[in-house]
XYZ file of C-alpha atoms in Angstrom:
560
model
C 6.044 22.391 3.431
C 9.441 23.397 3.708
C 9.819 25.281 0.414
C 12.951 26.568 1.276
C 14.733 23.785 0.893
C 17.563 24.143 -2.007
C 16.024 22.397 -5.132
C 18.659 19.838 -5.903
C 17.259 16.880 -7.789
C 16.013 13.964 -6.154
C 14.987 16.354 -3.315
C 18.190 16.534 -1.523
C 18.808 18.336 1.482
C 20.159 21.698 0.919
C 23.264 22.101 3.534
C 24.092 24.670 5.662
C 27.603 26.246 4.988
C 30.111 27.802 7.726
C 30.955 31.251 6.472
C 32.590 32.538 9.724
C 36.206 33.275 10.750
C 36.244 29.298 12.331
C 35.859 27.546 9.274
C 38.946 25.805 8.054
C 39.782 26.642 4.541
C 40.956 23.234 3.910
C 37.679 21.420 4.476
C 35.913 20.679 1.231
C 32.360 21.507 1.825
C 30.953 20.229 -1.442
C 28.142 18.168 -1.040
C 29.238 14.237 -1.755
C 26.495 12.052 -3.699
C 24.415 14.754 -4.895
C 23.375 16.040 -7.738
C 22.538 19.857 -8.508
C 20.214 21.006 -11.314
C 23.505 22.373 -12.312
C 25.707 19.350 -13.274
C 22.235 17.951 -14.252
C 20.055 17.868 -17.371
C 22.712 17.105 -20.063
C 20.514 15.109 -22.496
C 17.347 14.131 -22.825
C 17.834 10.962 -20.802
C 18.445 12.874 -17.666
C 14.499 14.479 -17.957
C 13.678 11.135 -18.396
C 14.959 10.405 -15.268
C 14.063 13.352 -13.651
C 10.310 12.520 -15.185
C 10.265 8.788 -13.782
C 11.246 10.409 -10.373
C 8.333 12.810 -10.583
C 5.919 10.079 -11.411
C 7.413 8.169 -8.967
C 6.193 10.385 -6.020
C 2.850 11.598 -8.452
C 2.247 7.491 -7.633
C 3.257 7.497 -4.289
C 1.109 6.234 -1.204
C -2.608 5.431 -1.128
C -4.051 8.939 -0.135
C -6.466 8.130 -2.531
C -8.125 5.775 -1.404
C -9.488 7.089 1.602
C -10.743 10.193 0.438
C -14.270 8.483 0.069
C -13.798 7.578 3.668
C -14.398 11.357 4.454
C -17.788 11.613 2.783
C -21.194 10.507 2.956
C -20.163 7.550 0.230
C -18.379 5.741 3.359
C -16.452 6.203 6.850
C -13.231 5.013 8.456
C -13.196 2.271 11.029
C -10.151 2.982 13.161
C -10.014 6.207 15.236
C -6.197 5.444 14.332
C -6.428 5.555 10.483
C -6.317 8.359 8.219
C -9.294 10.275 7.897
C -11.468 9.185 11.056
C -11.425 12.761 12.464
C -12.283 14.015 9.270
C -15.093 10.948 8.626
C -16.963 11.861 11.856
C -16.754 15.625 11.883
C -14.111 16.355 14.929
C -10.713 17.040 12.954
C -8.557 19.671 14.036
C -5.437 21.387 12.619
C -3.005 18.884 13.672
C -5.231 15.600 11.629
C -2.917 13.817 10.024
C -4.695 13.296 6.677
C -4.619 17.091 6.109
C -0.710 16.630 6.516
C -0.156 13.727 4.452
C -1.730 15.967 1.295
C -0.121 18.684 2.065
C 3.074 17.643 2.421
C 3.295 14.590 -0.101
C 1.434 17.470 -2.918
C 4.554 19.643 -1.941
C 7.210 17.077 -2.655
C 5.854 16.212 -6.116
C 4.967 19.816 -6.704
C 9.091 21.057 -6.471
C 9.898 17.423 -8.288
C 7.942 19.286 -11.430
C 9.258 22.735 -10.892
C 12.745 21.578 -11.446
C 11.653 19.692 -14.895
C 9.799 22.888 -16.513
C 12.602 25.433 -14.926
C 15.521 23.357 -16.390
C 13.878 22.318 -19.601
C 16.156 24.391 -21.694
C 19.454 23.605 -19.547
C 19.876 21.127 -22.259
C 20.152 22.837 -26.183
C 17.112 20.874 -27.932
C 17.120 20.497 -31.731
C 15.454 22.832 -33.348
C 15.005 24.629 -29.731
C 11.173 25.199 -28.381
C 9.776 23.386 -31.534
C 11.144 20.303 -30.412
C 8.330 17.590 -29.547
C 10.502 15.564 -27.042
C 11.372 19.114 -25.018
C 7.395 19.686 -25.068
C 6.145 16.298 -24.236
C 8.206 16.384 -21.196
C 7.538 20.032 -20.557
C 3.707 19.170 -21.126
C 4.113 16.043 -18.362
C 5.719 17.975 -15.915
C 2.906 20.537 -15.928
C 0.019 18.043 -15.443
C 1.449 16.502 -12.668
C 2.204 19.965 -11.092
C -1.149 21.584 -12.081
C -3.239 18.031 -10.863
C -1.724 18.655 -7.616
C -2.578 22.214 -6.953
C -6.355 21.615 -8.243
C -6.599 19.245 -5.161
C -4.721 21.456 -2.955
C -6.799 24.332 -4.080
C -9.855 22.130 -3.652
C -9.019 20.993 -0.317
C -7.674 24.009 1.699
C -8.712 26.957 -0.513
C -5.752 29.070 0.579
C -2.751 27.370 -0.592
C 0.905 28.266 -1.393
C 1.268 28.945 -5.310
C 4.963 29.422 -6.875
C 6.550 28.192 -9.692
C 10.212 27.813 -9.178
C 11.198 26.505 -5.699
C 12.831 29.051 -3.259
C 16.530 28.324 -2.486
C 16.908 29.835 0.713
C 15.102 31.239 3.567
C 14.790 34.617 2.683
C 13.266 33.342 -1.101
C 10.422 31.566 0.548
C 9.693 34.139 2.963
C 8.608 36.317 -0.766
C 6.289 33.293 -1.542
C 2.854 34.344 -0.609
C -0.503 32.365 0.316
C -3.424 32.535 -2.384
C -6.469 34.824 -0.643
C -8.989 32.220 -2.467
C -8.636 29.120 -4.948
C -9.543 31.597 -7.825
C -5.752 32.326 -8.357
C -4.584 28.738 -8.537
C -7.695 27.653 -10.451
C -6.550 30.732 -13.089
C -2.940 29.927 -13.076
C -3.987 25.631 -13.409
C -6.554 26.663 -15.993
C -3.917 28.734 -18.317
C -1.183 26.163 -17.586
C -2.736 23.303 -18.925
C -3.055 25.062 -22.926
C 0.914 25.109 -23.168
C 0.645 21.240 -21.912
C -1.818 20.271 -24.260
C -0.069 21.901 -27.050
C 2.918 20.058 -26.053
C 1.418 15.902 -25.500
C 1.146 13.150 -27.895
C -2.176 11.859 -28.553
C -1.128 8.873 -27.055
C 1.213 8.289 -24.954
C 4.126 5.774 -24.491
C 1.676 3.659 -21.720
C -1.207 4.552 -19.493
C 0.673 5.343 -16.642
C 1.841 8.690 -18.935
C -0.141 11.711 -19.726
C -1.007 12.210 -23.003
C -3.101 14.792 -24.516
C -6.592 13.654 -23.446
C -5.467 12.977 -20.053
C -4.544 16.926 -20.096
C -7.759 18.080 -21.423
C -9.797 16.064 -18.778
C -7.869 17.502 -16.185
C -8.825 21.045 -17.804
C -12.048 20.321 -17.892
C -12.267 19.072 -14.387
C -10.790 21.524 -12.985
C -13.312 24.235 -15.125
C -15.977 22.568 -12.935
C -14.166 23.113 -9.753
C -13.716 26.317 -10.215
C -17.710 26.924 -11.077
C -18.630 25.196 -8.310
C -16.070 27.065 -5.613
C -15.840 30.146 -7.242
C -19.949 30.355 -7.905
C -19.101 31.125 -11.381
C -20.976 29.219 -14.043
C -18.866 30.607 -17.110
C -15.823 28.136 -15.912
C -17.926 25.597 -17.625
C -17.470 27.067 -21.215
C -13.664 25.363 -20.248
C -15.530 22.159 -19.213
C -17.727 22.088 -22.521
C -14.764 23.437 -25.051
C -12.488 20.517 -23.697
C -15.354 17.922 -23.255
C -16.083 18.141 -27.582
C -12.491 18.009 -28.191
C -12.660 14.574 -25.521
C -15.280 13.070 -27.117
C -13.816 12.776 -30.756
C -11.170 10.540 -29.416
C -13.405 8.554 -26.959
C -13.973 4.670 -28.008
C -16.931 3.636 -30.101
C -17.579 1.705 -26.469
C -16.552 2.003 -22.755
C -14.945 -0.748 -21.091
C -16.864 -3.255 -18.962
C -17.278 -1.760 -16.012
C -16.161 -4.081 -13.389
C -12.396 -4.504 -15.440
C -11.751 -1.322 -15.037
C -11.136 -1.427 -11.507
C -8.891 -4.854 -11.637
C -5.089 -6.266 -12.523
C -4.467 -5.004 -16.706
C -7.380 -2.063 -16.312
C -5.175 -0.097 -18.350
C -5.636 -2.175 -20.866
C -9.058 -0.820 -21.556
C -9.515 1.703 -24.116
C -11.964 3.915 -21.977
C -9.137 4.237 -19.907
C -7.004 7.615 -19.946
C -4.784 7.724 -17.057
C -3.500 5.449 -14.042
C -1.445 5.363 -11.331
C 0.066 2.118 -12.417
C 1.730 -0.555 -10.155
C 3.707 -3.812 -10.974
C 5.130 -7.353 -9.088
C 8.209 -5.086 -8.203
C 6.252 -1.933 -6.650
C 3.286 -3.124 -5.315
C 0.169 -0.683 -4.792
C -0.040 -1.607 -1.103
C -3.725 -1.712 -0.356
C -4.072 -4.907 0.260
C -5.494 -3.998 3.929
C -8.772 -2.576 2.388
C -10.010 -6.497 1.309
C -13.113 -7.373 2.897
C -12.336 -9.568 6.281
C -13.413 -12.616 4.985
C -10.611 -11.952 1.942
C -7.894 -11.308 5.237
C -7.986 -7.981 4.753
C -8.491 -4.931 6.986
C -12.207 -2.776 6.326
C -10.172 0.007 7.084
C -12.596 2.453 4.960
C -16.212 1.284 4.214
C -19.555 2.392 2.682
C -22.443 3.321 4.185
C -26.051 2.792 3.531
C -26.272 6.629 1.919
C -24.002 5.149 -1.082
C -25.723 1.497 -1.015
C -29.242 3.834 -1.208
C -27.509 6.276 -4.249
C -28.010 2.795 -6.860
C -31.330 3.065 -8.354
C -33.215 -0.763 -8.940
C -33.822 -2.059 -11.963
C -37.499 -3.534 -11.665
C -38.934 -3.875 -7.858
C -37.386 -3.571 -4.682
C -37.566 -6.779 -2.364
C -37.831 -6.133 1.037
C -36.820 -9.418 1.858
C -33.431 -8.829 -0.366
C -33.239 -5.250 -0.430
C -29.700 -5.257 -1.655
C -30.697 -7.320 -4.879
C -31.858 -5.940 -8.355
C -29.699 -2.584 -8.039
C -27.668 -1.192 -10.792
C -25.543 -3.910 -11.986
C -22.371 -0.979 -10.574
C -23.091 -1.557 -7.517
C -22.035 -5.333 -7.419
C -18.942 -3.838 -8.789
C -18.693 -1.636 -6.359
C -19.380 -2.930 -3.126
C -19.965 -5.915 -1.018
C -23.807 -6.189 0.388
C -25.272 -9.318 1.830
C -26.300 -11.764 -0.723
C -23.626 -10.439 -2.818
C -21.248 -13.222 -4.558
C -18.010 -13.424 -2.827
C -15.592 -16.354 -3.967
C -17.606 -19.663 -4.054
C -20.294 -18.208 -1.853
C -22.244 -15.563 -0.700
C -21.815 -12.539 1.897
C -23.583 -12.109 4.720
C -23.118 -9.312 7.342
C -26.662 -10.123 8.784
C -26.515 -10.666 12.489
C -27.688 -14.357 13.343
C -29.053 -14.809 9.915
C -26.742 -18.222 9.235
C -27.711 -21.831 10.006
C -25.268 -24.909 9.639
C -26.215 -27.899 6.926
C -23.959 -30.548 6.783
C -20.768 -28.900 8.008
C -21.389 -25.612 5.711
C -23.143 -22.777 6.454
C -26.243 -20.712 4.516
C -27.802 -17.826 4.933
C -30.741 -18.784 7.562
C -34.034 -20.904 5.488
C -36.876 -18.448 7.639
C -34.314 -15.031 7.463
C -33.304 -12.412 4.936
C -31.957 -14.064 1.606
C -33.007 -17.316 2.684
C -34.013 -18.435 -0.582
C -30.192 -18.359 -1.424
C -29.769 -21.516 -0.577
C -27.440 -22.446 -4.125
C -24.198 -21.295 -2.238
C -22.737 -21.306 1.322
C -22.394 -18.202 3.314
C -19.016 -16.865 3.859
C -18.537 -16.732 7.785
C -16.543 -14.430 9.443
C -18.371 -10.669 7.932
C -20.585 -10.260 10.961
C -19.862 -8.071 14.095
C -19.805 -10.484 17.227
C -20.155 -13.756 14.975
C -16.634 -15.233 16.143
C -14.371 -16.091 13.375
C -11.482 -13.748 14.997
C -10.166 -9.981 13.427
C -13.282 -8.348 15.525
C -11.798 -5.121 15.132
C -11.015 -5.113 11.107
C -14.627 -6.410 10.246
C -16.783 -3.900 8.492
C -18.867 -2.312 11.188
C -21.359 -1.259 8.380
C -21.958 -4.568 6.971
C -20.987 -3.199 3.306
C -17.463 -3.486 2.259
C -15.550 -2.291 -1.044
C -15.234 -4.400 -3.659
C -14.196 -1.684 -6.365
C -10.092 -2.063 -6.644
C -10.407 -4.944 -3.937
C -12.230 -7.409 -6.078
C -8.308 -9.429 -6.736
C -8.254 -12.844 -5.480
C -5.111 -12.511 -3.830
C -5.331 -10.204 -1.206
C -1.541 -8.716 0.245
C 0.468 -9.384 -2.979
C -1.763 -6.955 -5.682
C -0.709 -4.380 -8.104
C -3.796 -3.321 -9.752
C -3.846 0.482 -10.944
C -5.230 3.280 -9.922
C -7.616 4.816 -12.394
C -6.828 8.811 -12.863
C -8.586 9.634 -16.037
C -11.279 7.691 -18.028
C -13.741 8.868 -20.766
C -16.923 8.353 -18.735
C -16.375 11.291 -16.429
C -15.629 13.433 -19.685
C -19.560 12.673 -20.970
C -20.689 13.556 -17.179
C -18.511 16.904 -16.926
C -20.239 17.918 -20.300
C -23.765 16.610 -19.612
C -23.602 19.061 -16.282
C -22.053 21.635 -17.805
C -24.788 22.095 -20.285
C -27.668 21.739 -17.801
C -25.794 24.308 -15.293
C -25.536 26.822 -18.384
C -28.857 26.197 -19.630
C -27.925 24.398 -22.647
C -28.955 21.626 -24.786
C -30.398 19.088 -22.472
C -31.597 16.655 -24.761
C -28.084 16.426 -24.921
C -26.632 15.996 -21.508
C -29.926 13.090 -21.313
C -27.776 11.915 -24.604
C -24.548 11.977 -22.839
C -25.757 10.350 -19.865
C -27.598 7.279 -21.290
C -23.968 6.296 -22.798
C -23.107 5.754 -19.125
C -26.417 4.282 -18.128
C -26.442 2.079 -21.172
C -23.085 0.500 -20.315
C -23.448 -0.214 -17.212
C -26.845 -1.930 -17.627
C -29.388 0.483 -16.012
C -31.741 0.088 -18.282
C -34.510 2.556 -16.503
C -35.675 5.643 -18.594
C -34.351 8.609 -17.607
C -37.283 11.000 -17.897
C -39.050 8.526 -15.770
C -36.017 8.162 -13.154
C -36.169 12.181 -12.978
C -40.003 12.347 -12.653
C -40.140 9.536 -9.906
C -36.606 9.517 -8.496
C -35.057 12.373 -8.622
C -37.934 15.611 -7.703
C -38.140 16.519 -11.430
C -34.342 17.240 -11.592
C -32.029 16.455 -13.953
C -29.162 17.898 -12.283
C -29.918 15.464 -9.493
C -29.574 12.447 -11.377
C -26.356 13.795 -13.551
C -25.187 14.664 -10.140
C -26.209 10.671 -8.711
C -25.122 9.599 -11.628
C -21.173 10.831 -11.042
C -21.697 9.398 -7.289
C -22.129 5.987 -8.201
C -20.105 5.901 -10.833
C -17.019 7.009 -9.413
C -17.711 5.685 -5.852
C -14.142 4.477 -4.173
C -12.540 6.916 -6.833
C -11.738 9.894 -4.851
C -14.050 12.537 -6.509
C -16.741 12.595 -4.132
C -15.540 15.286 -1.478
C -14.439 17.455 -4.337
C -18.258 16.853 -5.517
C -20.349 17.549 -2.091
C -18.201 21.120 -1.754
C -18.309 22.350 -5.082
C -22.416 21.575 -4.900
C -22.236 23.223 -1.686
C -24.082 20.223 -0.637
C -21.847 19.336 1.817
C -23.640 20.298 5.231
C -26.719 19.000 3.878
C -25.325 15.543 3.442
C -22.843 15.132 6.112
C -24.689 16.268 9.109
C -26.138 12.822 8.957
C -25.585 9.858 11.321
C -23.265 7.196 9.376
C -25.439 4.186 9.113
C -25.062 0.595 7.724
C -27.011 -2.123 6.471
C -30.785 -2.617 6.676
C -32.761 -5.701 7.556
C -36.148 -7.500 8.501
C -36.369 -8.276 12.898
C -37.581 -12.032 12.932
C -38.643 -13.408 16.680
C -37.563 -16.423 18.240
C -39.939 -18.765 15.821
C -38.695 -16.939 12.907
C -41.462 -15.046 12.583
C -40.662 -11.373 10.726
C -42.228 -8.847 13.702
C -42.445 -6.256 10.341
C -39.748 -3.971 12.174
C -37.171 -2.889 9.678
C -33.709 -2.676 11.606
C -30.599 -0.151 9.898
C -27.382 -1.050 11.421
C -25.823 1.589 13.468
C -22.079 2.262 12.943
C -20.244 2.462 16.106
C -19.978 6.070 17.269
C -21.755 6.729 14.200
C -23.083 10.327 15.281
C -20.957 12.666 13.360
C -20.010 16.027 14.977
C -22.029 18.963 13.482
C -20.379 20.363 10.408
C -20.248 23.602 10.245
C -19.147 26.553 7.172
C -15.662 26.515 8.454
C -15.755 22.490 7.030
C -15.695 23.732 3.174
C -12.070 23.492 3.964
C -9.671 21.526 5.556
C -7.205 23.068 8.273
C -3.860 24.162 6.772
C -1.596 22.041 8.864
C -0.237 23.018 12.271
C 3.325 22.153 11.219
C 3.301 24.442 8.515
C 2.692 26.916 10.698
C 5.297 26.402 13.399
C 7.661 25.988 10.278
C 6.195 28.838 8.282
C 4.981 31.826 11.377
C 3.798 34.663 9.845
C 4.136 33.222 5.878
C 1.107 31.151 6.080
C -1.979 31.306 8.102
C -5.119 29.240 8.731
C -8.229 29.053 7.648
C -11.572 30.938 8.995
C -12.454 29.030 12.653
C -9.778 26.622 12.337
């Protein structure tokens, strides 16, 4: 994070001047082709600009996507990708994913700075009453205050400063939070001059707008109750939830379009990360292998298992009769892919007529209406060994376009289903009404077609808690959305579910005749025993090349 970098806009390099006796007074030593905060910010057409640039890198990459990967919702496949060490419990300071945050939240973090320092370089009409100077004031903070939640979430002991040091000796002053309280404070008093300052709505989805400010708000209450072990953050989360909820839609969106090409579309949706034919989103390598892709990040059973069934479970097709979500969500055998079905059954195909079908005498052999999709099944043949999903689940949430390397779907940031979770957990964790929260929750339920009773779920599902199934319910409902890890910490849940080996699929043993031998066989993942996660895990490592670039300004984490 080199924060001392000169703040010039566009994030251009600061120089370093000669100032001895050597230096030739005839060179000119002005920086060509860049442009100071200075000679900036002359109308409001240069925030713009500035603005676009800022969402620009707030949009940048696909970090988000494999944040899952790190959890017990899935894993990553290659010891290369992102996340692997992290997946399987063996990361160390120098893991790349831990840099990629860090550094990318960084960038972003001094683009916003030098929108709310120079906001009055320019002399607004009618000066701080102007809505234009606020909207873009309010924008500039979001994006800023979105990024230090996670940072704050993920490392715990982060750098916090609001204008960007010029020089060396500036960002030597900048000091390292003791604990997240301080950013969560700072985020959590931020955000009211924001919301003050946003439209209602905004100009598209891919700007933030008043509710998209308050949902961050209220999110980030929760964090803070859950890291900080303080349940009055939630009066933030409750206070911002009622505001949320007068300007939710009579209905949520179906869920499956939410998660597709024009999701923004939907009026349940808040906030994206939006993506078009000219600047695509670039995950194209997380379709399923039989789409071309790469299963770069997949889930494992723990997820598959989080879906409760609607009606009885058949052991013969234990993947069928879930919660309609999770055929939105992932890939399982006997799921519909294309013109056919999934399997990632081992030797559970048999060839009719040139076309192949899940096997007549094996698992989902009654499935005989479509042909199998080949190519899903470690050792089958069909070529791309290595990208096939070595749980036998794959993603189908944001990977569900037909067209696998050329997509531009959006990223979903906010929606108005996690506001009625946030508020249905913040009244059971501060004892309120929870009559309620069951209220609150059933809107979710009802939408996506889970049509079991909740006191019953809670009695026979869920050990008489309610919390548990608000807390199940926000697992599979924002699976693939990059909550989870945030979840499993702030819980403090997180030993308890990740010191677990990663495991895949389950499935009936037949013999040679066909016959089922009644042994029930779970997939194991390839090096699928996870390292043992220990306390110091509640973080991630600040990254070694901060360090080396920062000694003695930052330092890292307990046991790290």
């Amino acid at each position: 994070m080199n924060i001392y970098k000169k703040s010039l806009l566009y994030g251009a390099m600061a120089l370093t001047l000669c100032t001895n006796s050597g230096c030739n007074s005839n060179i000119d030593l002005t920086p060509q082709g860049f442009i100071s905060v200075d000679e900036y910010f002359k109308s409001p057409a240069d925030y713009e600009k500035s603005l676009t640039a800022l969402y620009n890198r707030f949009c940048y990459g696909d970090n988000d996507l494999w944040m899952d990967g790190v959890t017990d919702n899935g894993t990553v496949t290659h010891s290369w990708n992102r996340g692997y060490d992290f997946s399987r419990g063996f990361a160390t300071s120098t893991a790349a994913f831990a840099q990629y945050k860090w550094g990318d939240g960084y960038v972003a973090i001094n683009r916003a700075n030098t929108v709310i320092n120079n906001i009055d370089k320019y002399a607004w009409p009618g000066g701080e009453s102007n809505s234009e100077r606020n909207r873009i004031l309010g924008e500039a903070i979001v994006v800023r205050d979105y990024i230090y939640m996670e940072l704050a979430a993920l490392y715990g002991r982060i750098m916090l400063y609001t204008v960007n040091p010029e020089t060396v000796a500036e960002s030597a002053e900048v000091k390292q939070t003791e604990s997240p309280k301080e950013v969560f404070d700072f985020i959590l008093e931020d955000l009211k001059t924001a919301i003050a300052g946003l439209p209602e709505t905004p100009e598209n989805k891919s700007k933030i707008s008043k509710p998209a400010a308050r949902l961050l708000r209220a999110r980030a209450a929760a964090y803070a109750a859950g890291y900080l072990n303080d349940n009055a953050y939630f009066s933030i989360t409750l206070e911002e939830t009622a505001e949320l909820l007068k300007t939710a839609p009579a209905q949520l969106g179906e869920f499956g379009k939410l998660f597709t090409t024009g999701c923004q579309n939907e009026d349940e949706i808040i906030m994206v990360k939006d993506f078009s034919i000219d600047y695509k989103n670039g995950w194209g390598q997380w379709y399923n292998q039989s789409l071309g892709g790469y299963c770069v990040t997949t889930p494992i059973k723990s997820m598959a298992d989080a879906f409760e069934y609607i009606g009885e479970r058949n052991e013969d097709m234990p993947y069928l009769n879930k919660d309609p979500r999770f055929y939105e969500t992932m890939y399982a055998p006997g799921s519909e892919l294309r013109s056919g079905y999934f399997n990632s059954i081992p030797n559970n195909v048999e060839e009719k007529e040139g076309r192949w079908y899940f096997k007549s005498t094996g698992d989902y052999g009654s499935l005989q209406d479509k042909n199998v999709i080949i190519g899903d099944v470690l050792a089958e043949g069909g070529g791309g060994e290595w990208n096939k999903t070595q749980t036998g689940l794959t993603w189908k949430k944001y990977f569900a376009e037909s067209e696998t390397w050329s997509t531009w779907n959006a990223f979903v940031i906010f929606r108005y289903a996690e506001a009625y979770l946030l508020r249905a957990e913040a009244l059971i964790e501060t004892g309120g009404d929870a009559n309620e929260a069951k209220r609150l929750v059933k809107v979710i339920r009802d939408r996506a077609g889970n049509t079991n009773d909740i006191d019953e779920a809670v009695t026979k599902l869920y050990n008489g808690s309610l919390r548990d199934l608000i807390r199940n319910e926000r697992r599979v409902e924002f699976a693939q959305e990059g909550l989870r890890l945030y979840d499993i910490r702030r819980w403090h849940i997180m030993l308890d579910v990740m010191n677990k080996p990663m495991e895949g699929i389950e499935y009936n043993e037949y013999d040679e005749n066909g016959v089922k031998t009644g042994k029930r066989i779970v997939l194991q993942v390839p090096g699928g025993e996870r390292g043992t996660f220990t306390e110091k895990d509640y973080w991630w490592p600040i990254p070694q090349a901060e360090l080396d670039l920062n000694p003695g300004v930052i330092t890292q984490n307990d046991k790290w």
